[in-house]
Amino acid sequence: MLPPSPAPHSPTLLPIMKYVDEFREPEKAQALYREIAQLCKQIARPIKIMEVCGGHTHTIFKYGIEAILPDNLELIHGPGCPVCVMPKGRIDDAIAIAQNSHTIFATFGDAMRVPGSKMSLLQAKAQGADIRMVYSPLDSFKIARDNPDKEVVFFALGFETTAPSTAFTILQAAAEKVPNFRMFSNHVLVIPALQALLNNPDLQLDGFIGPGHVSMVIGIEPYEFISQQYHKPIVVAGFEPIDILQSIWMLLRQLGENRCQVENQYSRLVEERGNSVAIEAMNQVFAVRAKFDWRGLGEIPNSGLEIRGEYAQFDAEVKFTIPNLKVADHKACKCGEILKGVLKPWQCKVFGTACTPETPIGTCMVSSEGACAAYYKYRTHIGGGHREPQMNLTL
Amino acid sequence: MCLGIPGQIIEITDIERKLAVVSIAGVKRQVNIACIVNEQHPPETCIGNWVLVHVGFAMNRINEEEARETLKLLQELVDA
């Protein structure tokens, strides 16, 4: 039977979303745009700002923010998309685990289509591996409790935003002594990645829009080195369009006044020291890896998390034999340069032709937070031409 | 990946496992509140709190006063 037809679209029928709707109001966007245009005129030189987080990239494209910005202000889309930075070798490792008999492999949906060297998790599922999409690590834990005769492995990925949730899931598995639950940890850390970007001479940035939800966990203190050592401003931002515009305005004010400070636009959620309970759980379960390989950025010291020895029984890397090989990216794929902000997606030869969201070659086309997928979906720059600037704030 | 959505805690369902129910624009779902409880904030005090929900966990409380301050500043810009 067909599902019932959706109700006709009417703004009055949409539920009120507190802490969301107020940060989407067009008149606030217009006021901020006015201030941004004025400051860009005053600063009167090319300005490059990187939004680190893929969630911000998504908001910027969804609401058409990039298209309305003054000509001398450019947004560079950073590497803050955990799916985008996952190297092929780790996907191969995940598939190798999933293909073991009597194993259920649980993952966030985002990771399903990331290409490994031979196939994606979705293709491995089509070939018979028991791979299941879950919304929460706790869902995978429930699968483990419900299937005591199977090994259940959760593909733990994400930045500091997500790591506390997987840490708490392991702590719960330890407390309940669930013997068949493991995690394949691929958590990555924002600060070492920012450091690597700042040390890259190809990339000349004027400032950063800082990741709001990572900062909700780690606080804003860890960014001090950006202002103190690299003399760049950073504004930690929320994820609604007004949050982004306000953060751009705050960054431009700093640049106009020759300041470089760590500022917090997202004070309704982010505290200076972050969430100590979440940090403690993360530190209890995870240790920092000496190095971790990032797609496009290469090996970055101290940039990944592994499960501590005390919780080794929950570590899939201890339980399973994994290939653990480094696999080079596709020659034509420019994800590396795109993740570093050196190239724009449409400057990649396979963008929109051989590489599309349905058949991605590179990771930036897989996740909705990847710069290529965002450019492709919202078609801001197809063919290198700009479309008419307009801001979509009525959604 | 890092996306989260604001919701309001309306019920504590399992104190030991730190589980609660949040309402997200009227849609109810279970969340784990381990990240927002400690000695100063035992689970039963969380009812009514606005939180940010991410992968089935309430990751932090939303500071209503800070939200009001930000909106007030933005309104001043609109009125300027």
PDB file of C-alpha atoms in Angstrom, chain A residues 65 84 86 116 133 167 194-195 246 263 283-284 296 300 313 317 366 381 391:
ATOM      1  CA  ILE A  65      25.204  32.106   1.993  1.00  0.00           C
ATOM      2  CA  CYS A  84      35.589  12.758   3.928  1.00  0.00           C
ATOM      3  CA  MET A  86      38.568   8.530   6.103  1.00  0.00           C
ATOM      4  CA  GLY A 116      37.428   1.615  -0.333  1.00  0.00           C
ATOM      5  CA  MET A 133      22.911   1.230   9.535  1.00  0.00           C
ATOM      6  CA  ALA A 167      33.080   6.169  25.033  1.00  0.00           C
ATOM      7  CA  LEU A 194      44.018  22.657  12.350  1.00  0.00           C
ATOM      8  CA  GLN A 195      47.676  22.710  13.283  1.00  0.00           C
ATOM      9  CA  GLN A 246      27.066  36.415  12.791  1.00  0.00           C
ATOM     10  CA  GLU A 263      35.558  34.322  20.218  1.00  0.00           C
ATOM     11  CA  ASN A 283      39.887  10.174  28.244  1.00  0.00           C
ATOM     12  CA  GLN A 284      38.905   7.139  30.278  1.00  0.00           C
ATOM     13  CA  GLY A 296      44.100  14.148   1.506  1.00  0.00           C
ATOM     14  CA  ILE A 300      48.993  13.785  11.179  1.00  0.00           C
ATOM     15  CA  GLN A 313      38.249  -6.647  24.915  1.00  0.00           C
ATOM     16  CA  GLU A 317      41.529  -4.053  16.123  1.00  0.00           C
ATOM     17  CA  VAL A 366      29.900  11.013  -0.504  1.00  0.00           C
ATOM     18  CA  HIS A 381      29.235  26.681  -9.456  1.00  0.00           C
ATOM     19  CA  MET A 391      19.712  33.637  -0.069  1.00  0.00           C
TER      20      MET A 391
END
